Coordinates of C-alpha atoms in Angstrom, one line a residue:
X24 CA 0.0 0.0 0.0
X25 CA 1.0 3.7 -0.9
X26 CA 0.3 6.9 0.6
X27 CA 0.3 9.7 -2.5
X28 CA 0.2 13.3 -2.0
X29 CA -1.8 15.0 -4.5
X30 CA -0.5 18.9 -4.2
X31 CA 1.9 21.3 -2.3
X32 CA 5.8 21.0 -2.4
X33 CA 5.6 17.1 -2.5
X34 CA 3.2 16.8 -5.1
X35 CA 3.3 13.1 -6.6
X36 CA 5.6 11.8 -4.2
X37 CA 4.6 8.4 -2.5
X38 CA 5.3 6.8 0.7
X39 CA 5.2 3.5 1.5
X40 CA 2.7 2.0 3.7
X41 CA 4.4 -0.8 6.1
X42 CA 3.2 -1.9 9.8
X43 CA 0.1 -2.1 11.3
X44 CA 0.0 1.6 12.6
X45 CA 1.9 4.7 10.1
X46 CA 1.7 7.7 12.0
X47 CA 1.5 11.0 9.6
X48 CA 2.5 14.7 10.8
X49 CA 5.0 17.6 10.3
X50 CA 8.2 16.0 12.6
X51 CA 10.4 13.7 10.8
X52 CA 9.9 11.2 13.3
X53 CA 6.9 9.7 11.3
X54 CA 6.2 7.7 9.3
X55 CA 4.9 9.9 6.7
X56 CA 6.8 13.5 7.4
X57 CA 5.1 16.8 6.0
X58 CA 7.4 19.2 7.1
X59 CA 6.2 22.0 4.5
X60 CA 2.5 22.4 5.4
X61 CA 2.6 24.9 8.1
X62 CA -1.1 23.6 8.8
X63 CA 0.3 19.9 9.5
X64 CA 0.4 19.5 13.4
X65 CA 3.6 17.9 14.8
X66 CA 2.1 14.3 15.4
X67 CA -1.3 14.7 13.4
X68 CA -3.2 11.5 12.4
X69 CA -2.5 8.1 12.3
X70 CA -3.1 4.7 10.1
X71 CA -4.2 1.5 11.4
X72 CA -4.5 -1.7 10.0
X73 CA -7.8 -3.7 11.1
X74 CA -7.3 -7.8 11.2
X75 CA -9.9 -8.1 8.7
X76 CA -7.3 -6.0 6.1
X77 CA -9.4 -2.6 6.7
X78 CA -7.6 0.5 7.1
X79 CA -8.9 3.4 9.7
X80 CA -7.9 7.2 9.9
X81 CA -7.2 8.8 13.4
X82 CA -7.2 12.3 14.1
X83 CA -4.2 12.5 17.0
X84 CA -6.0 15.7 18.5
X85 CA -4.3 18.0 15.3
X86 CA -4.5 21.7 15.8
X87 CA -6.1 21.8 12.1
X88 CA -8.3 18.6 12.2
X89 CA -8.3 15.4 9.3
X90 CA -10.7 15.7 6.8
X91 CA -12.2 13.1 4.4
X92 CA -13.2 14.8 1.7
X93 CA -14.6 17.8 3.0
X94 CA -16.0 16.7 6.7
X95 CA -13.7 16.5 9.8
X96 CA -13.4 13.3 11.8
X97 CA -13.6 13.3 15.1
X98 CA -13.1 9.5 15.6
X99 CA -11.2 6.5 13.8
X100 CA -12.6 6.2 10.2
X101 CA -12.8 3.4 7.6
X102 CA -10.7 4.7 4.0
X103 CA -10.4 2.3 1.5
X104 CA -7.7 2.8 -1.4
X105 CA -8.8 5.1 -3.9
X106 CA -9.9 7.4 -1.0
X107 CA -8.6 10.9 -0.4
X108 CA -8.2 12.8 2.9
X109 CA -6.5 16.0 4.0
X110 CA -4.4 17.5 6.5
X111 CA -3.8 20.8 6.7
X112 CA -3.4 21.9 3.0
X113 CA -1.8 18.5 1.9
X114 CA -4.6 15.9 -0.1
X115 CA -3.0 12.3 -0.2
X116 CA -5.0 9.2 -1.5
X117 CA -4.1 6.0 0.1
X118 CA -3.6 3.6 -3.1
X119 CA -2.8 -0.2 -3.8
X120 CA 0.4 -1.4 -5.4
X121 CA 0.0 -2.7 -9.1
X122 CA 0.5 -6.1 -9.1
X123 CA 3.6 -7.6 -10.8
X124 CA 3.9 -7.9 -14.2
X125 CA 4.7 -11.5 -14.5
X126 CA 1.5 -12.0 -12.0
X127 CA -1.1 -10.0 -15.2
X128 CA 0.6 -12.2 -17.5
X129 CA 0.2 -15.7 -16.0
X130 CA -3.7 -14.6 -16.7
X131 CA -3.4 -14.8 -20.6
X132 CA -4.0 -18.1 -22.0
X133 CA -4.0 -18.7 -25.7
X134 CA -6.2 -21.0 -27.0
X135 CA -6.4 -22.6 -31.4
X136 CA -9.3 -22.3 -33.0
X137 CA -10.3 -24.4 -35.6
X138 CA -11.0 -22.5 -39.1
X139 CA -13.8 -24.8 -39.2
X140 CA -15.3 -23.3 -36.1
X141 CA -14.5 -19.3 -37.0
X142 CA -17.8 -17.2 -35.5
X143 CA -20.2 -16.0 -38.1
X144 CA -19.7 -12.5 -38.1
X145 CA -16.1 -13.0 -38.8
X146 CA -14.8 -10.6 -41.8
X147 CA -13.7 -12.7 -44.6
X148 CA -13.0 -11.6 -48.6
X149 CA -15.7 -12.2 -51.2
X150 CA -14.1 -11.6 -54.0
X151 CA -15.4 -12.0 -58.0
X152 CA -14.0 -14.9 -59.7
X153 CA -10.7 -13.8 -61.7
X154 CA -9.8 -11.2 -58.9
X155 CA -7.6 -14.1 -57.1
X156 CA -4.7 -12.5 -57.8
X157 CA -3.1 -10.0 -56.6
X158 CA -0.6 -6.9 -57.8
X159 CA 2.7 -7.5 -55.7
X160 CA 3.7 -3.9 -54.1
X161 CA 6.8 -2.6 -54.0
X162 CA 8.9 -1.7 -50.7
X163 CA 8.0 1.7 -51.1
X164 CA 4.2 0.9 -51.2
X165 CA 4.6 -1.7 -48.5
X166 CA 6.5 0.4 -45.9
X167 CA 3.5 3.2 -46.8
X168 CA 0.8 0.7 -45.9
X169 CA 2.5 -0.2 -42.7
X170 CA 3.0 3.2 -41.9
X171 CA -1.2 4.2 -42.4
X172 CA -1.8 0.9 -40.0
X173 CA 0.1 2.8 -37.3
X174 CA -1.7 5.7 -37.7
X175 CA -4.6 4.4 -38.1
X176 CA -4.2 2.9 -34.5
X177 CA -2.8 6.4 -33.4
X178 CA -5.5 8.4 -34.7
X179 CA -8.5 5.4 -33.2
X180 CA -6.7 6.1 -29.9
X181 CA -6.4 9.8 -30.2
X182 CA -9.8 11.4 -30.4
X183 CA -13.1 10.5 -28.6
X184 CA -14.9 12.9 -31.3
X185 CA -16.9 10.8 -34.2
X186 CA -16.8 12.9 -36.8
X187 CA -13.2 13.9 -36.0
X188 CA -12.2 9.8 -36.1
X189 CA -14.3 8.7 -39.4
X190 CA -12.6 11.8 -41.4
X191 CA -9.3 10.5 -40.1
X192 CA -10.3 6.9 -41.5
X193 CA -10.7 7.6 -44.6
X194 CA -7.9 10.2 -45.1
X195 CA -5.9 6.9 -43.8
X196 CA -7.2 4.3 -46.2
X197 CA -7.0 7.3 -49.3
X198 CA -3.4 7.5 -49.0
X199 CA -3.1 3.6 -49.9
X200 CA -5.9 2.8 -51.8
X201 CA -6.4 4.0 -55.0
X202 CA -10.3 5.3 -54.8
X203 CA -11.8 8.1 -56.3
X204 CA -14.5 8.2 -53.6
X205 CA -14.5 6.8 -49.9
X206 CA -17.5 6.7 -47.7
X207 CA -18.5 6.0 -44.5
X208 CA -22.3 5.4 -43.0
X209 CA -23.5 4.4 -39.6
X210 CA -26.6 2.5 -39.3
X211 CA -28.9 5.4 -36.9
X212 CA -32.3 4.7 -35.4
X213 CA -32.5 1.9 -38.3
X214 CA -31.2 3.6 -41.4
X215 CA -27.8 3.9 -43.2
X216 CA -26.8 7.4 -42.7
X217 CA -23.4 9.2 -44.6
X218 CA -21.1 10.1 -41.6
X219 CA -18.0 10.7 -43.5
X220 CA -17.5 11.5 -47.2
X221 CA -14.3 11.6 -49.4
X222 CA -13.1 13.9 -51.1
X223 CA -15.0 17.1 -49.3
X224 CA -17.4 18.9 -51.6
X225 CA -19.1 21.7 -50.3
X226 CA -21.7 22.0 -53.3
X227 CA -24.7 21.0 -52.5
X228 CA -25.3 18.5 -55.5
X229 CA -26.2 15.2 -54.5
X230 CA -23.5 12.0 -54.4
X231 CA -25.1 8.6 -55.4
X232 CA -23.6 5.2 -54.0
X233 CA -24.6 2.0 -54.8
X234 CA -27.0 0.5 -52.3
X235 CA -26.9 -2.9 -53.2
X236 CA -23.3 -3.1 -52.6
X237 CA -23.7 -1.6 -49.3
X238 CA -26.4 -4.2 -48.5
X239 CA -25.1 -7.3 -49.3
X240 CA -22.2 -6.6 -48.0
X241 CA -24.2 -5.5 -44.4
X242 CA -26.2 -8.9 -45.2
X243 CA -23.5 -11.6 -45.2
X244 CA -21.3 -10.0 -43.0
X245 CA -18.3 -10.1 -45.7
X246 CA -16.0 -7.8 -47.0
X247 CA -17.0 -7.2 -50.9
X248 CA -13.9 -7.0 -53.6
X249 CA -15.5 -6.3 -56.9
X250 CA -12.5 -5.8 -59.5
X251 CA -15.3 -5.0 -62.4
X252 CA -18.7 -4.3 -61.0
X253 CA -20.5 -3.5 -63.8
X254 CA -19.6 -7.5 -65.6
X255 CA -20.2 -9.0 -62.1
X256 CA -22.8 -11.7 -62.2
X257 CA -23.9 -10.1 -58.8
X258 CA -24.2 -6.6 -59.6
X259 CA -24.2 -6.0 -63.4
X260 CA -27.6 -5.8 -63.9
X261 CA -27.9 -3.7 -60.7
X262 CA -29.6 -0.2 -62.3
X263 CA -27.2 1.6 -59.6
X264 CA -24.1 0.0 -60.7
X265 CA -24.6 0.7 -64.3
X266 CA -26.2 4.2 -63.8
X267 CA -23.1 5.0 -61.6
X268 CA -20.6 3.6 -64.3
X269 CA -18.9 1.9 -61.1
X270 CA -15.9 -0.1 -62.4
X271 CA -14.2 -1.3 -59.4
X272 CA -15.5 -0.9 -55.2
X273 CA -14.8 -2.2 -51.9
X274 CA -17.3 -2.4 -48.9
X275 CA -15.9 -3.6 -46.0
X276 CA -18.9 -3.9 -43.0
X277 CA -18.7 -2.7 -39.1
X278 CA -19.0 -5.4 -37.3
X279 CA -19.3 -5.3 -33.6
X280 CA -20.2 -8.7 -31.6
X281 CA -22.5 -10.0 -34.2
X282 CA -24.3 -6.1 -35.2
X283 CA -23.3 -4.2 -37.7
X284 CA -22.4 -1.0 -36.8
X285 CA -22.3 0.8 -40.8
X286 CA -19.7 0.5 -43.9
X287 CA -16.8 1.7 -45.0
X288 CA -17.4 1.9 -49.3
X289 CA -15.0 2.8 -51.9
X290 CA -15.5 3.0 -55.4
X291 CA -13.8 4.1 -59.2
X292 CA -15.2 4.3 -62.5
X293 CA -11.6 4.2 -63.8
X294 CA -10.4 1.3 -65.5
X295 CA -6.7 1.8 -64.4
X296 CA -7.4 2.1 -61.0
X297 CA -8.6 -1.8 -60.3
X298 CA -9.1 -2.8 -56.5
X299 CA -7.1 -6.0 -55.3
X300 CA -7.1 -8.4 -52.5
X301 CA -4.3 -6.4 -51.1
X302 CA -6.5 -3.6 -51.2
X303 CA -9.4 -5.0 -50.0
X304 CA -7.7 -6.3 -47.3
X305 CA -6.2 -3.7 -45.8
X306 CA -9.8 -2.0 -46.1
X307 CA -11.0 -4.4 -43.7
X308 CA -8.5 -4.4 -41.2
X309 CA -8.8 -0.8 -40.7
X310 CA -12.8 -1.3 -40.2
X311 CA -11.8 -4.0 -37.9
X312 CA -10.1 -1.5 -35.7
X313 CA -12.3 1.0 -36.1
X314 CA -15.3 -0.7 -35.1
X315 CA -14.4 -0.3 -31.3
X316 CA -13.0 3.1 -31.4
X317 CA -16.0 4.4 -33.7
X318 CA -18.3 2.7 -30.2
X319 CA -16.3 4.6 -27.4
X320 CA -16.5 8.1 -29.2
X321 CA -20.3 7.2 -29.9
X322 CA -20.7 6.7 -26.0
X323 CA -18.9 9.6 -25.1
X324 CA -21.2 11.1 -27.4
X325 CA -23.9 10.2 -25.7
X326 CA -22.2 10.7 -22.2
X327 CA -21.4 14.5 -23.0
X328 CA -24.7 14.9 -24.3
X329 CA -26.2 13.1 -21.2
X330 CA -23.8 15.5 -19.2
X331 CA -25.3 18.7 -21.0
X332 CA -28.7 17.8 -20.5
X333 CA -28.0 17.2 -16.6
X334 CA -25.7 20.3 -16.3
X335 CA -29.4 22.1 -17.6
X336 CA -31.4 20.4 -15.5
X337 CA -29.1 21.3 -12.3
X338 CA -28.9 24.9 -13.7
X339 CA -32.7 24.8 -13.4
X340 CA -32.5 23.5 -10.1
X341 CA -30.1 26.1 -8.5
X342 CA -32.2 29.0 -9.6
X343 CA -34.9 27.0 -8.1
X344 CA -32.9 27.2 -5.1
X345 CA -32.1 30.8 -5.5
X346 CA -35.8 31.6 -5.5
X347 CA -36.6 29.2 -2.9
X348 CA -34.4 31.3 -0.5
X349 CA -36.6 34.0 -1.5
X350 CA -39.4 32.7 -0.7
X351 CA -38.0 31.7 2.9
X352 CA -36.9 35.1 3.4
X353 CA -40.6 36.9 1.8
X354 CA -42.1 37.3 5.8
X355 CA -38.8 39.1 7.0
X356 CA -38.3 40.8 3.3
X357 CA -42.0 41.9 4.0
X358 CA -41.3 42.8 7.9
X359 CA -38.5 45.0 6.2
X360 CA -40.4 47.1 3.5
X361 CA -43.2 48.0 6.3
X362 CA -41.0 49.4 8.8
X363 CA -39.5 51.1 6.1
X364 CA -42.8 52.4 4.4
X365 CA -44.4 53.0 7.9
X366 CA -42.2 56.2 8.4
X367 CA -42.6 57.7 5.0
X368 CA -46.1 57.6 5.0
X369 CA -46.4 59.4 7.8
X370 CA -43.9 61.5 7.7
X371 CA -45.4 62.4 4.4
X372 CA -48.9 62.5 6.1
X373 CA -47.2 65.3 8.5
X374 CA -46.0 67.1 5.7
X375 CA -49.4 67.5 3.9
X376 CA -50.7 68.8 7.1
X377 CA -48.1 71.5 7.3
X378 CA -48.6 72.6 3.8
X379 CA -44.6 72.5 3.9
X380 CA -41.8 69.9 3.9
X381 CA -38.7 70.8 6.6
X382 CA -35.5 70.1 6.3
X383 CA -36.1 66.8 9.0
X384 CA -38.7 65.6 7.2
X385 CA -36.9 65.5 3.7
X386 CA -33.7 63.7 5.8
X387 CA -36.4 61.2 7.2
X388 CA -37.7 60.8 3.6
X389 CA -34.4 60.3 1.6
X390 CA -33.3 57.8 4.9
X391 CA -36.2 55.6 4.2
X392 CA -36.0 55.7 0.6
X393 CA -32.5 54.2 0.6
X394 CA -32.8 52.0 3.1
X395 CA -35.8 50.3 0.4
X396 CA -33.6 51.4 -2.6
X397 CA -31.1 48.7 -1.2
X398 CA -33.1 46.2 0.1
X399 CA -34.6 46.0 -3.6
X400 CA -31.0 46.0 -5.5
X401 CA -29.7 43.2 -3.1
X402 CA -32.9 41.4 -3.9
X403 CA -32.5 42.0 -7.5
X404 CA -28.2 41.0 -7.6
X405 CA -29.3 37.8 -6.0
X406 CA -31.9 36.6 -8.3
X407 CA -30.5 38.1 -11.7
X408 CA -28.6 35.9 -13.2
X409 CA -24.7 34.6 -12.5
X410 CA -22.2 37.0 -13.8
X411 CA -18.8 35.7 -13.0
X412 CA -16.6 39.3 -13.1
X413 CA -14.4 38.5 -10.3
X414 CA -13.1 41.7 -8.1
X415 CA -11.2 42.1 -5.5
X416 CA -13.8 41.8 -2.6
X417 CA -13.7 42.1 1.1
X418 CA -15.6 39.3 2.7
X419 CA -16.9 41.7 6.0
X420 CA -18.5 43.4 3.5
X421 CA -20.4 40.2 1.6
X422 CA -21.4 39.0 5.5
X423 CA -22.9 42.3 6.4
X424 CA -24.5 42.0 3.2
X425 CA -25.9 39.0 3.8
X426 CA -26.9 39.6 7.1
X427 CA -29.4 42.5 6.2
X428 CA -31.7 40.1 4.6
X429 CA -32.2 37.6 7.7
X430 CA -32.0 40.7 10.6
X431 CA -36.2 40.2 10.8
X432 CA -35.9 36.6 10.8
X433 CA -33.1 36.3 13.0
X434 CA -35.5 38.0 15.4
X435 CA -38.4 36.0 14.4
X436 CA -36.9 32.9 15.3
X437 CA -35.1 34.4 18.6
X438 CA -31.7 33.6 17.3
X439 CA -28.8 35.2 19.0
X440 CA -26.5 36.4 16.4
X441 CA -22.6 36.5 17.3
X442 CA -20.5 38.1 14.9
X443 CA -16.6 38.0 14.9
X444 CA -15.2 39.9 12.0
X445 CA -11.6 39.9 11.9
X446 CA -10.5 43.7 10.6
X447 CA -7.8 44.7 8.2
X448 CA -8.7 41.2 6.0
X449 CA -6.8 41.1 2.6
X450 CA -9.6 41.0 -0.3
X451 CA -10.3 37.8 -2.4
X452 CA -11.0 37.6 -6.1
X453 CA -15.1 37.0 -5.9
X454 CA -18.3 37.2 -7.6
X455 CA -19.6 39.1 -4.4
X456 CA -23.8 38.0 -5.1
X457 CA -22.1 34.5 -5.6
X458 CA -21.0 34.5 -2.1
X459 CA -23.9 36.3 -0.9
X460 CA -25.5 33.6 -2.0
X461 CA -23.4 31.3 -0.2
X462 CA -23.4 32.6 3.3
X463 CA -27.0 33.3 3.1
X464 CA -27.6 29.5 2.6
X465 CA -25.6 28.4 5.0
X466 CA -27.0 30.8 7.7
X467 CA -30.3 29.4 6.7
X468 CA -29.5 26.1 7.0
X469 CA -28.0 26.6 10.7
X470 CA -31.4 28.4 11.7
X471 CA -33.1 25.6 10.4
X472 CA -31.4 23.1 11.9
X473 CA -31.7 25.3 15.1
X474 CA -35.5 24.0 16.7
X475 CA -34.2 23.9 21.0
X476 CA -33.4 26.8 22.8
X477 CA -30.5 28.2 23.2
X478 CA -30.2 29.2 19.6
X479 CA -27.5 30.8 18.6
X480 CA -25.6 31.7 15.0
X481 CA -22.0 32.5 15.1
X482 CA -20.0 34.0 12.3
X483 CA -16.7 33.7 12.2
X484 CA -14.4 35.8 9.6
X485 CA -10.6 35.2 10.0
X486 CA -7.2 35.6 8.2
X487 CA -5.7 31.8 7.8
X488 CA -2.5 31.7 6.2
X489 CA -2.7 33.0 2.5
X490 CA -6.7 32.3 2.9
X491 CA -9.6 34.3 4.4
X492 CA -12.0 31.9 6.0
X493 CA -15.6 32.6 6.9
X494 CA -17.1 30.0 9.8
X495 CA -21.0 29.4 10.1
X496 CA -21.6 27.5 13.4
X497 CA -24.6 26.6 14.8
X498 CA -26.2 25.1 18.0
X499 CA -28.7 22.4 16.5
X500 CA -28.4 18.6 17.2
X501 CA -25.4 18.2 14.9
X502 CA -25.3 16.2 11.5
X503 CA -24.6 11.5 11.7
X504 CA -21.0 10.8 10.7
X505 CA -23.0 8.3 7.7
X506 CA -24.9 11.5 6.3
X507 CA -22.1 14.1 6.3
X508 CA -19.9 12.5 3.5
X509 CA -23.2 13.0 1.0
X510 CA -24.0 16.7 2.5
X511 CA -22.9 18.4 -0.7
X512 CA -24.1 16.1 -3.2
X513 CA -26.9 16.8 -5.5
X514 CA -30.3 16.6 -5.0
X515 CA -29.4 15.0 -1.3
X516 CA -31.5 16.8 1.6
X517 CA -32.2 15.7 4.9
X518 CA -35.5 18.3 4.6
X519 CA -39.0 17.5 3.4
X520 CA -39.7 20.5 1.1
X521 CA -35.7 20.9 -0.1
X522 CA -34.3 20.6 -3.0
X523 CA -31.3 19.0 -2.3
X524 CA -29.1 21.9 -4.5
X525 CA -28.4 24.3 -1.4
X526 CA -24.8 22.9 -0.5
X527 CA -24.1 21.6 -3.6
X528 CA -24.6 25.2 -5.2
X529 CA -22.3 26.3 -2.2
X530 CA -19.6 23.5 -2.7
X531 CA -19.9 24.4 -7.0
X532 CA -19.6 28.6 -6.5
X533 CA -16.2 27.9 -3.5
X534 CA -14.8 25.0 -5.1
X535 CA -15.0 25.5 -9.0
X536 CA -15.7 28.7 -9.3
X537 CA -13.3 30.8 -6.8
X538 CA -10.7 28.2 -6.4
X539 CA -11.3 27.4 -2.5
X540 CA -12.6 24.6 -0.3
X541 CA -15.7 24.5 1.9
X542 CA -15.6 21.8 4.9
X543 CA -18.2 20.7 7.4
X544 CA -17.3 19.8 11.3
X545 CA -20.1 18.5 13.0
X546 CA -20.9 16.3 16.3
X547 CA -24.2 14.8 17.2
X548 CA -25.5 17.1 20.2
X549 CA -23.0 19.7 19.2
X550 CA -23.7 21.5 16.6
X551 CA -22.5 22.0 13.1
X552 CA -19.5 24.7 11.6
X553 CA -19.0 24.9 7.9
X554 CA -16.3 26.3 7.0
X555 CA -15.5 28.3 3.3
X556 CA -12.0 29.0 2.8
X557 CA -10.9 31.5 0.0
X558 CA -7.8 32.5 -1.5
X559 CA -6.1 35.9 -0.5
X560 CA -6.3 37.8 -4.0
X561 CA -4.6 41.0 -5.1
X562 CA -5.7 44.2 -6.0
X563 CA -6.3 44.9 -9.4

């Protein structure tokens, strides 16, 4: 077993994983020494080796804490290999050692097959009667076929894009094969459609191939060599053949576990430029390889437009969530706008009376008016859409921010409210109504979570190293070890009526949008911090 550190000054190194206990921490005396991360307590976590092979993660009381992914353990914690965990700054993943070479190979056993007993879909030459033999090539020629073969295989393993991979085909099998046209189709929702034509012609005439080539071939599973179509006894009397003066083709089938996948089809109406066996054999081991490559970039295919359609669908969802945090707030929001409209009207009510406007009056006026003035733009930033112009942005400021949209329901729910703003903070690089939207989620999810007196909400803002960290901490019954590794997954919620997008917006806007890290510490009749960590940025 291996212990590899994924970032930080030992990036990629590995250290081996011997003994039943491997102690981890900054002092060389460990096992595994990280004497860079300033973060790393002296003696910080430990290893163990269970009887039944299982390993478990010990915090040893660090200054910092151990995370697994992004929640702190507070007690010994299965990790199996392929897991990461953090100390400090420094990510490592616990991995298993290849096994020898020597060991994969005694797994490959070689078995003869009788031709007699060759599966049915296997590619074999049908070739017309007189068309046995075969042109011999010359070094020159032969070296260039061997060198399209390797980059066939180079191209096949190169690109996951389809239409990318068939061009590449036939640009392969043209610089070999003396065609005037090359095509490829894939067989889509039941039909035979063009995926790849050759030579390029952007007119928009219409090209004609011969479908009963294509067909038969498709039919019997076998590679077609027709050295003079139009006198074939198979096809001369085929209207498409003749109409199409075809002289010589090859259609080589896609043949993948018994389906066929589409052809590759090449034709000439030349009568110097005769297809051989040669030829048609080198046509079908290129479809042979391409068969599987042409599969994986028609997954991915299908995986990135699976992906799109869910990236959509979890767009939808997190300005579902944006206005569902509306929503919660509309009571206090509504609270708000009457103590700020009680004032005016009757200040203005005095006025009237008076005939006359003073100079207090107009100072109670304009104070009132702002006061709703910003309560509407904050509303406004929060549900407009994303715009991701990062500035330098002090985080006091997004928390106060924040903070003026839950005062009423802070009050409403008798929450105490603790603040701790460290001054003189350096400025990140932010998308300020992205964290807004952050801290206000996470303050509503400690209230929430808050249902036993005493309540109270504690916001912690502090300078970390070369990172500003902002603290939520609450007082509610604390979050089950089993449920805090899947807090920030989608569509996960613990709540009847949520959506399941609030922390996984939150972990999406800190993580992959401004570069940081959000963690959750939680015990069960404790309480819950989360904790968003940002990188110190410059001013522009």
């Amino acid at each position: 077993m291996k212990l590899r550190v994924l970032n930080g000054e030992l990036e990629g190194y590995e250290f081996d994983v011997d003994g039943e206990v491997v102690t981890l921490g900054r002092k060389a005396e460990n096992d595994v020494a990280i004497p860079l991360d300033s973060r790393v307590s002296r003696f910080h976590s430990q290893l163990t080796l269970r009887p039944d092979g299982e390993w478990l993660l010990e915090d040893l009381e660090s200054t910092n804490g151990t995370f697994v992914g992004r929640r702190r353990i507070h007690a010994p914690t299965p990790i199996r290999p392929g897991e990461t965990f953090r100390m400090g700054r420094t990510w490592l993943r616990l991995e298993e050692e290849p096994p020898p070479q020597a060991y994969a190979a005694d797994a490959v056993v070689l078995v003869e097959e009788d031709a007699d007993e060759r599966p049915a879909d296997s590619i074999m030459l049908s070739v017309q009667p007189g068309a046995e033999t075969e042109r011999e090539l010359d070094p020159a020629e032969l070296a260039r076929r061997l060198e399209v073969m390797r980059d066939v295989s180079a191209a096949l393993g190169g690109t996951l894009e389809l239409s990318e991979l068939l061009s590449v085909l036939l640009r392969s099998i043209m610089r070999v094969v003396p065609a005037e046209r090359a095509f490829l189709l894939l067989c889509e929702d039941g039909e035979l459609q063009p995926r790849a034509v050759w030579p390029v012609d952007d007119s928009s005439k219409e090209t004609a191939i011969s479908r009963s080539i294509v067909e038969r071939a498709m039919d019997e599973h076998v590679t077609l060599l027709l050295s003079d179509a139009m006198s074939d006894e198979r096809f001369g009397d085929v209207d498409s053949v003749q109409d199409l003066r075809i002289r010589s083709a090859i259609c080589a089938p896609l043949l993948r576990a018994g389906d066929v996948l589409g052809v590759i089809f090449l034709d000439t109406t030349s009568a110097t430029h005769v297809f051989d066996r040669g030829d048609a054999e080198m046509v079908s081991s290129i479809a042979s390889q391409a068969v599987v490559a042409i599969e994986n970039a028609r997954l991915y295919t299908e995986l990135r437009r699976a992906y799109e359609e869910l990236k959509t669908a979890q767009e939808q969802m997190i300005r579902s969530e944006k206005l569902s945090i509306i929503g919660t707030l509309s009571a206090s929001i509504a609270h708000d706008m009457a103590n700020a409209v009680s004032p005016m009207v009757t200040a203005m009510d005095l006025a009237l009376d008076r005939n006359q406007f003073d100079a207090s009056t107009e100072r109670s006026l304009e104070r009132q008016l702002q006061r709703m003035l910003a309560l509407v733009q904050r509303l406004r930033s929060f549900s407009r859409p994303e715009r991701m112009a990062m500035v330098p942005t002090d985080v006091n400021e997004v928390v106060d921010g924040a903070l003026s949209l839950i005062g009423t329901e802070l009050q409403h729910e008798s929450v105490t409210l603790d603040l701790q703003l460290a001054e003189d903070l350096p400025p990140v690089n932010a998308a300020p109504t992205q964290l807004d939207r952050v801290i206000l989620n996470l303050c509503l999810n400690a209230m929430e979570a808050m249902e036993a007196e005493p309540k109270r909400l504690t916001i912690t803002t502090e300078l970390d190293g070369d990172e500003v960290a902002i603290s939520v901490r609450d007082t509610g019954p604390g979050i089950p070890p089993e449920l805090q590794a899947r807090l920030f997954e989608p569509f996960f919620t613990t709540k009847e009526t949520g959506t399941g997008m609030g922390l996984f917006s939150c972990r999406r806007i800190v993580e992959e949008e401004h570069g940081g890290a959000i963690e959750v510490d939680s015990l069960v009749g404790e309480g819950t911090t989360v904790t968003v960590r940002l990188p110190v940025g410059t001013e522009a």
